[in-house]
XYZ file of C-alpha atoms in Angstrom:
329
model
C -56.964 2.356 -149.583
C -59.226 -0.483 -150.931
C -61.447 -2.369 -148.945
C -59.502 -5.427 -149.899
C -56.321 -3.348 -148.077
C -58.491 -2.444 -145.152
C -59.320 -5.936 -144.567
C -56.009 -7.293 -144.811
C -54.964 -4.458 -142.232
C -57.501 -5.668 -139.627
C -55.786 -8.433 -136.827
C -58.052 -11.736 -138.088
C -57.566 -13.655 -134.902
C -60.562 -16.168 -135.213
C -62.198 -16.726 -132.392
C -60.922 -14.191 -129.963
C -62.964 -12.002 -128.192
C -61.192 -8.819 -128.915
C -60.917 -9.373 -132.520
C -63.018 -9.923 -135.578
C -62.268 -11.754 -138.624
C -62.611 -9.544 -141.885
C -62.091 -11.160 -145.303
C -61.742 -9.716 -148.963
C -64.800 -11.167 -149.309
C -66.958 -9.533 -146.551
C -69.512 -6.949 -146.851
C -67.693 -3.327 -145.190
C -69.685 -0.424 -144.400
C -66.836 2.593 -143.632
C -67.682 5.592 -141.473
C -65.713 8.310 -139.995
C -67.530 8.393 -136.830
C -69.674 6.301 -134.940
C -73.209 6.130 -136.435
C -75.374 3.572 -137.050
C -77.268 3.105 -139.987
C -80.677 0.730 -139.810
C -80.510 0.000 -143.532
C -77.519 -0.886 -143.687
C -78.398 -3.350 -140.378
C -81.198 -4.721 -142.004
C -79.251 -5.260 -145.530
C -76.354 -6.986 -143.823
C -79.187 -9.226 -141.732
C -81.129 -10.148 -145.095
C -76.995 -10.903 -146.838
C -74.142 -12.978 -145.123
C -74.051 -10.421 -142.288
C -71.260 -7.479 -142.515
C -69.175 -4.737 -140.849
C -69.086 -1.284 -139.912
C -65.710 0.045 -139.813
C -65.981 3.145 -137.593
C -62.891 5.965 -138.083
C -62.415 5.293 -141.793
C -63.559 7.497 -144.316
C -66.146 5.741 -146.791
C -64.865 5.579 -150.649
C -61.417 6.659 -150.175
C -60.874 4.153 -147.305
C -58.327 6.699 -145.684
C -58.621 6.126 -142.180
C -59.171 8.538 -139.816
C -59.193 7.335 -136.659
C -61.762 7.569 -133.304
C -60.396 10.477 -131.417
C -62.312 9.439 -128.206
C -63.553 6.638 -126.655
C -67.305 7.269 -127.516
C -67.037 3.782 -129.082
C -66.084 1.671 -126.429
C -68.941 3.468 -124.504
C -71.377 3.279 -127.223
C -74.515 1.454 -125.632
C -75.285 -1.793 -127.556
C -78.332 -2.060 -125.212
C -79.961 0.648 -127.010
C -78.738 -0.464 -130.654
C -80.487 -3.909 -130.241
C -83.632 -2.070 -128.685
C -83.414 0.045 -132.083
C -82.861 -2.949 -133.916
C -86.109 -4.958 -132.595
C -88.366 -1.722 -132.558
C -87.814 -0.747 -136.566
C -86.743 -4.622 -137.299
C -88.849 -6.854 -134.853
C -85.827 -9.407 -134.286
C -82.994 -9.382 -132.691
C -79.447 -10.005 -134.624
C -75.995 -11.243 -133.332
C -73.755 -7.719 -132.954
C -70.499 -8.116 -131.885
C -67.580 -5.229 -131.354
C -63.959 -4.753 -131.458
C -61.115 -2.512 -131.660
C -58.038 -1.966 -133.655
C -54.805 0.031 -134.545
C -54.369 0.846 -137.904
C -51.693 3.063 -139.304
C -51.457 4.069 -135.453
C -54.965 5.131 -135.039
C -57.715 3.778 -133.706
C -61.143 2.273 -135.468
C -63.744 0.603 -134.353
C -65.249 -2.401 -135.520
C -69.097 -4.014 -135.365
C -70.326 -7.124 -137.043
C -73.735 -7.515 -138.016
C -74.536 -11.390 -138.387
C -77.186 -12.698 -140.528
C -80.897 -12.978 -139.748
C -81.655 -16.478 -138.438
C -85.052 -15.634 -140.539
C -85.438 -14.083 -143.472
C -86.480 -11.346 -144.719
C -86.253 -8.860 -142.559
C -88.752 -6.439 -142.748
C -89.033 -3.024 -141.752
C -92.032 -2.536 -139.448
C -92.476 1.375 -138.795
C -92.073 4.215 -141.139
C -88.511 6.199 -140.527
C -87.047 8.953 -141.836
C -85.845 7.629 -144.872
C -87.247 4.029 -144.832
C -90.709 2.662 -145.501
C -92.780 0.270 -143.037
C -92.987 -3.073 -145.114
C -89.381 -2.367 -147.518
C -87.036 -5.459 -147.392
C -83.160 -4.027 -147.613
C -80.493 -5.858 -149.040
C -76.784 -5.777 -149.168
C -75.325 -5.603 -152.727
C -71.445 -5.108 -153.402
C -71.033 -1.646 -151.860
C -74.440 -0.208 -151.571
C -78.140 -1.211 -149.761
C -80.818 -1.462 -152.164
C -84.187 -2.444 -151.882
C -83.948 -6.554 -152.634
C -84.602 -7.760 -156.140
C -87.719 -10.250 -156.784
C -85.148 -13.027 -157.576
C -83.101 -12.558 -154.091
C -86.394 -12.359 -152.052
C -87.832 -15.353 -153.710
C -84.562 -17.303 -153.057
C -84.904 -15.648 -149.519
C -88.321 -17.070 -149.371
C -87.480 -20.411 -150.209
C -84.563 -20.906 -148.190
C -87.052 -19.978 -145.534
C -89.736 -22.566 -146.356
C -86.890 -24.804 -146.703
C -85.699 -24.135 -143.087
C -88.959 -24.094 -141.687
C -89.785 -27.723 -143.246
C -86.525 -29.186 -141.949
C -87.165 -27.437 -138.743
C -90.660 -28.539 -137.987
C -89.964 -32.421 -139.734
C -86.667 -32.746 -137.351
C -88.292 -31.659 -134.298
C -91.554 -34.150 -135.148
C -89.383 -37.121 -136.181
C -87.227 -36.305 -132.491
C -90.139 -36.377 -130.874
C -91.661 -39.669 -131.927
C -88.705 -41.590 -131.699
C -89.023 -40.081 -128.204
C -92.599 -41.181 -127.717
C -92.441 -44.117 -129.559
C -94.088 -44.707 -132.922
C -96.668 -46.864 -131.479
C -97.725 -43.496 -129.081
C -97.459 -40.818 -131.742
C -100.468 -39.134 -133.829
C -100.858 -36.234 -136.317
C -103.230 -33.517 -135.700
C -104.997 -31.896 -138.650
C -106.436 -28.454 -136.947
C -108.863 -27.648 -139.832
C -111.031 -30.952 -138.882
C -110.114 -32.112 -136.080
C -108.806 -35.568 -136.970
C -106.139 -37.029 -134.954
C -104.579 -40.199 -137.245
C -101.718 -42.507 -135.572
C -100.530 -45.675 -135.850
C -103.307 -47.426 -132.988
C -105.785 -45.853 -135.216
C -107.762 -42.621 -135.464
C -110.504 -40.201 -133.763
C -112.069 -36.625 -134.074
C -112.358 -33.746 -131.587
C -115.723 -32.524 -132.742
C -116.008 -29.416 -134.206
C -117.456 -27.374 -131.188
C -114.064 -27.806 -129.677
C -111.880 -26.660 -132.341
C -112.624 -22.757 -131.654
C -111.192 -23.872 -127.850
C -107.910 -25.199 -128.674
C -104.835 -23.149 -128.618
C -101.465 -23.638 -129.000
C -98.456 -21.882 -127.184
C -95.787 -20.840 -130.358
C -92.111 -21.768 -130.025
C -90.379 -19.155 -128.733
C -93.486 -17.204 -126.801
C -92.634 -18.991 -123.541
C -89.740 -19.415 -120.984
C -89.069 -23.209 -121.379
C -88.678 -24.968 -118.551
C -87.182 -28.390 -117.658
C -90.070 -31.036 -118.518
C -92.468 -28.312 -119.919
C -94.412 -29.730 -123.131
C -93.276 -27.281 -126.280
C -97.601 -27.427 -126.791
C -99.916 -26.933 -124.282
C -103.908 -27.744 -125.206
C -105.800 -25.250 -123.405
C -109.371 -24.372 -122.325
C -112.058 -26.505 -120.456
C -113.247 -29.507 -122.472
C -116.982 -30.583 -120.957
C -117.169 -34.174 -122.275
C -120.669 -34.731 -124.017
C -122.395 -36.907 -126.728
C -121.393 -34.338 -129.441
C -117.351 -33.753 -128.549
C -116.836 -37.577 -128.008
C -118.863 -39.352 -130.654
C -116.089 -40.720 -132.982
C -114.265 -42.031 -130.168
C -117.098 -43.299 -127.865
C -119.381 -44.581 -131.076
C -116.932 -45.717 -133.424
C -114.786 -47.431 -130.533
C -115.764 -48.178 -127.325
C -119.941 -48.782 -128.299
C -118.371 -50.554 -131.756
C -114.997 -51.946 -130.735
C -114.936 -54.762 -134.127
C -113.157 -53.766 -137.376
C -114.545 -55.836 -140.583
C -111.659 -58.068 -140.119
C -111.635 -58.705 -136.365
C -116.047 -59.804 -137.128
C -115.013 -61.817 -139.899
C -112.367 -63.955 -137.794
C -114.932 -63.978 -134.529
C -117.555 -64.976 -137.201
C -115.602 -67.680 -138.959
C -114.092 -69.278 -135.520
C -117.616 -70.126 -134.499
C -119.198 -71.059 -137.803
C -116.229 -71.700 -140.519
C -118.355 -69.363 -142.642
C -116.739 -68.075 -146.063
C -116.313 -64.546 -146.181
C -118.423 -64.351 -149.128
C -121.148 -65.736 -146.760
C -120.589 -63.275 -144.470
C -120.632 -60.244 -146.899
C -124.013 -61.349 -148.184
C -125.600 -61.076 -144.987
C -124.047 -57.729 -143.993
C -125.628 -56.204 -147.010
C -128.594 -58.039 -147.710
C -129.783 -57.558 -143.790
C -127.981 -53.727 -143.680
C -126.391 -54.007 -140.731
C -123.982 -51.271 -141.872
C -126.438 -48.730 -141.303
C -128.257 -50.157 -138.520
C -126.746 -48.271 -135.289
C -127.640 -51.475 -132.838
C -125.230 -53.338 -135.022
C -122.550 -50.972 -136.485
C -121.131 -47.283 -136.607
C -119.383 -45.569 -139.589
C -115.549 -45.016 -138.597
C -115.269 -41.564 -140.033
C -111.776 -40.274 -141.184
C -113.054 -36.584 -140.589
C -115.357 -34.741 -139.030
C -116.836 -32.956 -142.426
C -118.295 -36.688 -143.374
C -119.786 -37.038 -139.866
C -121.575 -33.896 -140.422
C -122.242 -34.923 -144.243
C -123.733 -38.040 -142.939
C -126.071 -36.865 -139.933
C -127.384 -33.752 -142.535
C -128.120 -35.754 -145.427
C -127.478 -39.673 -144.963
C -125.053 -39.621 -147.495
C -121.587 -41.885 -146.768
C -118.687 -41.820 -149.328
C -118.503 -45.268 -151.421
C -116.517 -47.721 -149.383
C -116.764 -46.126 -146.144
C -115.154 -48.496 -143.375
C -117.059 -49.696 -140.429
C -117.043 -50.860 -137.106
C -119.218 -53.542 -135.248
C -120.201 -55.181 -131.643
C -121.022 -57.510 -130.190
C -124.231 -57.932 -130.987
C -123.465 -58.002 -135.005
C -121.399 -60.753 -134.208
C -124.205 -62.902 -132.361
C -126.813 -61.805 -135.353
C -124.418 -62.898 -138.138
C -123.796 -66.377 -136.308
C -127.253 -66.801 -136.170
C -128.256 -66.131 -139.416
C -125.905 -68.241 -140.833
C -127.093 -71.053 -138.410
C -130.607 -70.423 -139.932
C -129.145 -70.603 -143.580
C -127.617 -74.016 -142.874
C -130.477 -75.560 -141.335
C -132.757 -74.038 -143.947
C-alpha cells in the first residue's frame, strides 16, 4: 500500500471531532504499535505538521491493526508533558480512530509550532540538546541551513507584524495624542506631545512582564512598571528643568517677544547669541533628546550643534528689555 492510498482510505470529514482529514500531500509516519518518537514530533512541528498512524507497518504501509484499547487509553497529558520537557513548548495534538480493511488504526495529528524553530532543550538517548529536526519527505533529519534561515526569517517577520499590530491597536485605542514610544536603552520617551527622559539611575529598576508569563485578567495591563521610584533632582531632571522650569520653546519665546515689541526674528536671535542666553540657566535649559547627551553635557559642557533649548518667563522679559534699550539707544 502506498501513502497516497492510505490517505485515501482514511475518512476525511473535515471539522469532525472524531475524524482527522489526511490528504496525499500530508506527512505521515506509520508505526505498528503506539510509539511516539519525539524527534518526529519536533520535525513535524518545524514543518507544516504531520500524522502518526498507528497499526500500519512503516515502509510497506501494510495495515496490521491495533489489537486492544491501548491507543484509546493512551495518556495524552503525559505526551504533552514530555513535549514540554524536551522541546519547551506546547503543540496542538488531535487524535482519532479509524477502520481500514476491518482493522482499527489510531491517528494522531501534530500541528506546526506557532514559534519556530522548535529546539531540543535536553540531551536524550538519541538527540542532542540544541538540535533542530525538520520533516523532509519520508524522514526526520537535522534541518539544512537554507531551511533554518527561512524559519528564522519567518519568525522575525511574524514577530514584527505581531508587535507592530499590537502597538498600532494600542495607539488607536489610547489616541495618538496619548501614545509614546520608550527607548529602554536610553530611557527616552517620545510622543506627539513632546519627550522626556527617565534617569539612567532608574533604568535598571524597570522591569516588564513578558507576554504569556502572567494570567491575563480583564482590564489588566500587558506591561507593568514595577519598583520604587523616589523623586529626586536627578530622576526628574529632564521633565522638571526642561519643561516645568523652562516651559517655552524657541517658537513660543519669539511669538511672545514679537507680540510685545514687534521685533524681527533676526533681532531676537542676535540678543540670544550675544547675551549667551542658551547657556544661562537663569534663562534657558537644553532640551536633550537622550540621556547620553545630557550626561556628556554635565561632564564636559559639550552640546551637539543645533541642540534646542527651552526658555522661561525671565528670558522673555530680558529680551524685551534688551530690545527696548536698543530702540532707545
